[in-house]
XYZ file of C-alpha atoms in Angstrom:
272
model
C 0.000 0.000 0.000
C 2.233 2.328 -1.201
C 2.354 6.203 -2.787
C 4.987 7.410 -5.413
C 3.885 10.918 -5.816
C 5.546 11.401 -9.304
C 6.935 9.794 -12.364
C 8.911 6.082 -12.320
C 12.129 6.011 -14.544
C 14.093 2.636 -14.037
C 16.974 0.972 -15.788
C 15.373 -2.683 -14.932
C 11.881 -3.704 -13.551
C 9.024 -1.970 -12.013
C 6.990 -4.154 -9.689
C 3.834 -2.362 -8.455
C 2.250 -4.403 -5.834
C -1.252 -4.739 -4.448
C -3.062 -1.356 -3.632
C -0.162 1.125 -4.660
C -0.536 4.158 -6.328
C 1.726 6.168 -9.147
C 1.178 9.537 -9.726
C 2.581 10.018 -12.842
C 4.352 8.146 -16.097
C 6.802 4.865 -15.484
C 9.524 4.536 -17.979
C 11.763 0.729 -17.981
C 14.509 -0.268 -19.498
C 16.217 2.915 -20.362
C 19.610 2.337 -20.597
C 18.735 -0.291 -23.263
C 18.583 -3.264 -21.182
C 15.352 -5.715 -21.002
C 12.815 -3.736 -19.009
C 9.501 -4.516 -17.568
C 6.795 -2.982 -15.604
C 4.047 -5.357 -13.966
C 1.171 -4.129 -12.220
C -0.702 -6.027 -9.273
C -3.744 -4.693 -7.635
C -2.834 -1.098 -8.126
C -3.002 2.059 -10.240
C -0.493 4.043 -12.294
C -1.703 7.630 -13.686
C -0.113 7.793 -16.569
C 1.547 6.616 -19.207
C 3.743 3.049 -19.233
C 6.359 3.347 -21.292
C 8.989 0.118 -21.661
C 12.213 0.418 -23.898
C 13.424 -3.121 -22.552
C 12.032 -6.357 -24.696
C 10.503 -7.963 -21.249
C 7.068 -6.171 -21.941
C 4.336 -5.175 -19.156
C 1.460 -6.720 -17.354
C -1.441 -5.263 -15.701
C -3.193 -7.601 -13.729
C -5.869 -7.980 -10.721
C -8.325 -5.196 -10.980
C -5.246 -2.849 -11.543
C -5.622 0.355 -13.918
C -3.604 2.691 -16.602
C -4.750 6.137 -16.860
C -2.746 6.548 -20.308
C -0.751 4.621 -22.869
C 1.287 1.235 -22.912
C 3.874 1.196 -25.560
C 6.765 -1.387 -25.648
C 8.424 -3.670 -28.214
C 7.735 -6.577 -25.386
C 4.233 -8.418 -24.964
C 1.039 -6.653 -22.998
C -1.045 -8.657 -21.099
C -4.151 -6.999 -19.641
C -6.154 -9.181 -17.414
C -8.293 -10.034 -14.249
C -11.079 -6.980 -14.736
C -7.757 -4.783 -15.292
C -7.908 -1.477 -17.495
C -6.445 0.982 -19.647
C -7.462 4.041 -20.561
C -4.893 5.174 -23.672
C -3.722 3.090 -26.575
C -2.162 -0.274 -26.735
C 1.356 -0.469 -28.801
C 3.147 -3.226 -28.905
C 6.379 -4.790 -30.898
C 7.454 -1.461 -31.565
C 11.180 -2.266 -32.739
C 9.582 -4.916 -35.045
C 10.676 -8.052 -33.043
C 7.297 -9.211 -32.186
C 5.007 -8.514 -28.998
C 1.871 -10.440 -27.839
C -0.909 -8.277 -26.788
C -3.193 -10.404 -24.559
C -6.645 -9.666 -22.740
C -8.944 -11.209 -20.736
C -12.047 -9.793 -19.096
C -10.855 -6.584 -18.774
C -10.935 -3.459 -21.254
C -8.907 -0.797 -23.689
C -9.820 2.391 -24.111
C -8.388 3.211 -26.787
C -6.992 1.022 -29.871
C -4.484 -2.224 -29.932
C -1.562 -1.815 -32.552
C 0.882 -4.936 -33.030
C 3.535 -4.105 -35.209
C 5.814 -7.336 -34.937
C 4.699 -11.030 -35.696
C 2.824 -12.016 -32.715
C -0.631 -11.499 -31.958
C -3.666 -9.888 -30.677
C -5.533 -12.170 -28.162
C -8.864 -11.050 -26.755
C -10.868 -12.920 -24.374
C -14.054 -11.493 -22.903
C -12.885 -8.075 -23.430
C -13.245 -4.348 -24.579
C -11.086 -2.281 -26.649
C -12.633 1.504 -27.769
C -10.476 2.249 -30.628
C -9.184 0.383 -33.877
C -7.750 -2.860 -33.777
C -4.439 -3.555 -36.286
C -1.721 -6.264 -36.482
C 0.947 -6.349 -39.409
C 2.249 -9.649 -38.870
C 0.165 -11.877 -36.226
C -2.994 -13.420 -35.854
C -5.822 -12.014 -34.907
C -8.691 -13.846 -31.953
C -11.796 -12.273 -30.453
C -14.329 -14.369 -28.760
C -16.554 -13.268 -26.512
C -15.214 -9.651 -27.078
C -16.097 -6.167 -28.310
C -13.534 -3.819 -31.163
C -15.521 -0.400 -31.478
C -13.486 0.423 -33.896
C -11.995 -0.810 -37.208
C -10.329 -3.762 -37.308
C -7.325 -4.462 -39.929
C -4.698 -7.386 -40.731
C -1.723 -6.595 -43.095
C -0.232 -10.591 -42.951
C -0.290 -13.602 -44.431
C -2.152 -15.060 -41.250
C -5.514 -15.554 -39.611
C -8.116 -13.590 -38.029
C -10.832 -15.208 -36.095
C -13.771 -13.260 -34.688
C -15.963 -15.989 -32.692
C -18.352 -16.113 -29.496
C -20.564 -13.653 -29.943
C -17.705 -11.315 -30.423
C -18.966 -7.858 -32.242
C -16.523 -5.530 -34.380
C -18.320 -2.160 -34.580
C -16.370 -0.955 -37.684
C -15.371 -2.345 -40.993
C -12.566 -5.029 -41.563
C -10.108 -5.205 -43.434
C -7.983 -8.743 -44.252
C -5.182 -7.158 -46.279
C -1.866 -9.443 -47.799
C -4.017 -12.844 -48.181
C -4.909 -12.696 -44.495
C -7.784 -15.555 -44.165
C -10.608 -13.990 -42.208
C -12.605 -16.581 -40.012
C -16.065 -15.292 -38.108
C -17.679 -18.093 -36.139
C -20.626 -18.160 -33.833
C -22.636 -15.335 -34.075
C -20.695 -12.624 -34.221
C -21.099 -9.417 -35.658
C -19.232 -6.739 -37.954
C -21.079 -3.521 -37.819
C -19.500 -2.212 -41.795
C -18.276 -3.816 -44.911
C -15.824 -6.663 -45.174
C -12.676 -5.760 -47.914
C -10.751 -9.329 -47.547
C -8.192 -10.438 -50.515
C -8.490 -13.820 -49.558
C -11.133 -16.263 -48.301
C -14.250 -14.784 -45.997
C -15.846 -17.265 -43.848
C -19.165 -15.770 -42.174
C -20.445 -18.946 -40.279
C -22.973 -19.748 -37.650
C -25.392 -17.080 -37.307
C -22.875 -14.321 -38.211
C -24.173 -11.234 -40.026
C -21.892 -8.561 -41.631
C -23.633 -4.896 -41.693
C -22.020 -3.472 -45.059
C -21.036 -5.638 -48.253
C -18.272 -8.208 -48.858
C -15.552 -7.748 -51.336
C -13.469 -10.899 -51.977
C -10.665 -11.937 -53.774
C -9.063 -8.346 -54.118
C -5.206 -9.874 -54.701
C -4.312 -11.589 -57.622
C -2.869 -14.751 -55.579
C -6.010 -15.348 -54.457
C -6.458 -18.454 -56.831
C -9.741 -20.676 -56.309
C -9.693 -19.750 -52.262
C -13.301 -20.515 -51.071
C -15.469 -17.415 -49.278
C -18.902 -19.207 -47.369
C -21.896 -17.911 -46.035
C -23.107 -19.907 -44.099
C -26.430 -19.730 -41.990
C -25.697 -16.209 -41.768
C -26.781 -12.538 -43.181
C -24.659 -9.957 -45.320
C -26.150 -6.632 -45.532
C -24.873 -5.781 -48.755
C -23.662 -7.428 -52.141
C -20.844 -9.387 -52.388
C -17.827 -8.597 -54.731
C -15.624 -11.352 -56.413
C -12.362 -8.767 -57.721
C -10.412 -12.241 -58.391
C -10.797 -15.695 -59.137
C -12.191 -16.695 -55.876
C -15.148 -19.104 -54.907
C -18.233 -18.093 -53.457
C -20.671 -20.725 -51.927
C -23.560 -19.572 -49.397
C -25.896 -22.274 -47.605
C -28.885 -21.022 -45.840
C -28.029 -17.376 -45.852
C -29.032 -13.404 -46.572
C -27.412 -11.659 -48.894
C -29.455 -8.084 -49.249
C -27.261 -7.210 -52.530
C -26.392 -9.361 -55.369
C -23.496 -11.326 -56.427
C -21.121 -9.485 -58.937
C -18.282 -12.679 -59.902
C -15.002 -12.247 -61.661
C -15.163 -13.818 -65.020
C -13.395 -16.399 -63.469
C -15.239 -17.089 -60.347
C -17.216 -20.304 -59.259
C -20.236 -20.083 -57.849
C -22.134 -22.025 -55.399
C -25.656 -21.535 -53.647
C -28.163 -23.645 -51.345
C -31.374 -22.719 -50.154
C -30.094 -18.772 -49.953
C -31.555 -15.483 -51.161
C -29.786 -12.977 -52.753
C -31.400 -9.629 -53.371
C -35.255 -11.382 -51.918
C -34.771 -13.659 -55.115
C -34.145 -17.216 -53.846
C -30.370 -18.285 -55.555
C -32.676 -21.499 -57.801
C -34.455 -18.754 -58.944
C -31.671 -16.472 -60.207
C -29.773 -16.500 -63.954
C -26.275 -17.246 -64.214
C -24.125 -13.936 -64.132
């Protein structure tokens, strides 16, 4: 139960144990060495800053008034908070950001290889990885959410993404269980909208030329717009709502069960 009534600057670790309070900004790791700050039970008002690789944890109902930036992992967790932006693998080695049950207030950046991770949890801004995976289940982005990578983003348990989302470098883009993206879906490989799952805007598939014959589904699910084949990719929708049409690359395939595209039941409709 301690009071530091101004900033933190440390070479090595800053351990903040259960019910302390920091009045100000904590800086680690500033002589270049690994640094890492780790919350317990207790606040810090201001930013966290880490220069050290070690990262920073928040954990146990503690709080961050401001930002968390280090090239390290963040791990967020326990009905913990903060109130500022999340950066993480800033010197492009790769940092996890994890959270569970607790909430961002602003956005989650990632700009190394590893991944975002959320878990029952909030973030208030825009979600974006360059190199990692992307997992929300149970979980809420209000913002935008965008993958630049080769790799896989997964939106499942009721999880709800308030803005559009991108899937840019032949990311694969996964949405399971009833989950819900509140704009349009601009993916330039495969789109999976599964189990319940309804997409607010329009889907546009296929954008990069790699794409080949990767399959988008709809299944059981709703798209609120049409849905855009730029490349050679194939479409095939089971027991779905599409409110637009279906405009196909000459080199699409198309496949359709007991869907409706535009009110007009997919047995009903002419070939493109």
């Amino acid at each position: 139960y301690s009071t530091v009534g101004g900033p933190i600057d440390a070479m090595g670790t800053v351990d903040v144990q259960v019910g302390s309070l920091v009045k100000g900004p904590i800086r680690s790791g500033t002589d270049g060495s690994d640094g890492k700050v780790k919350l317990t039970s207790s606040d810090v008002r201001g930013d966290i800053t880490v220069e050290g690789s070690d990262g920073v944890d928040v954990l146990n109902e503690s709080n961050v008034d401001g930002d968390i930036e280090t090239p390290g992992h963040v791990t967020v967790k326990g009905n913990s908070s903060a109130a500022g932006d999340i950066v993480s693998g800033t010197d492009g080695s790769g940092g996890k950001v994890k959270l569970v049950e607790s909430g961002v207030g602003g956005g989650i950046r990632v700009e190394g290889t590893s991944d975002i991770d959320l878990t029952s949890s909030t973030v208030g801004g825009a979600v974006n990885s360059t190199e990692g995976n992307i997992y929300l289940d149970q979980s809420t982005a209000e913002g935008a959410l965008t993958s630049i990578s080769e790799q896989t983003i997964t939106i499942q348990g009721s999880s709800t993404v308030e803005g559009s989302l991108t899937a840019v470098g032949n990311a694969t883009l996964k949405r399971l269980s009833g989950s819900t993206v509140g704009g349009p879906v601009d993916a330039e490989r495969c789109v999976n909208v599964e189990g319940g799952s309804s997409v607010a805007g329009g889907l546009t598939m296929g954008t990069h030329a790699s794409a080949g014959n990767d399959c988008t589904t709809v299944d059981s699910s709703t798209v609120g717009g049409r849905i855009t084949a730029d490349g050679p990719a194939k479409l095939e929708t089971y027991d779905s709502t599409i409110e637009g049409l279906f405009y196909p690359h000459p080199d699409s395939d198309f496949q359709c069960s007991n869907s409706t595209f535009d009110g007009k039941n997919c047995s009903e409709m002419e070939a493109p």
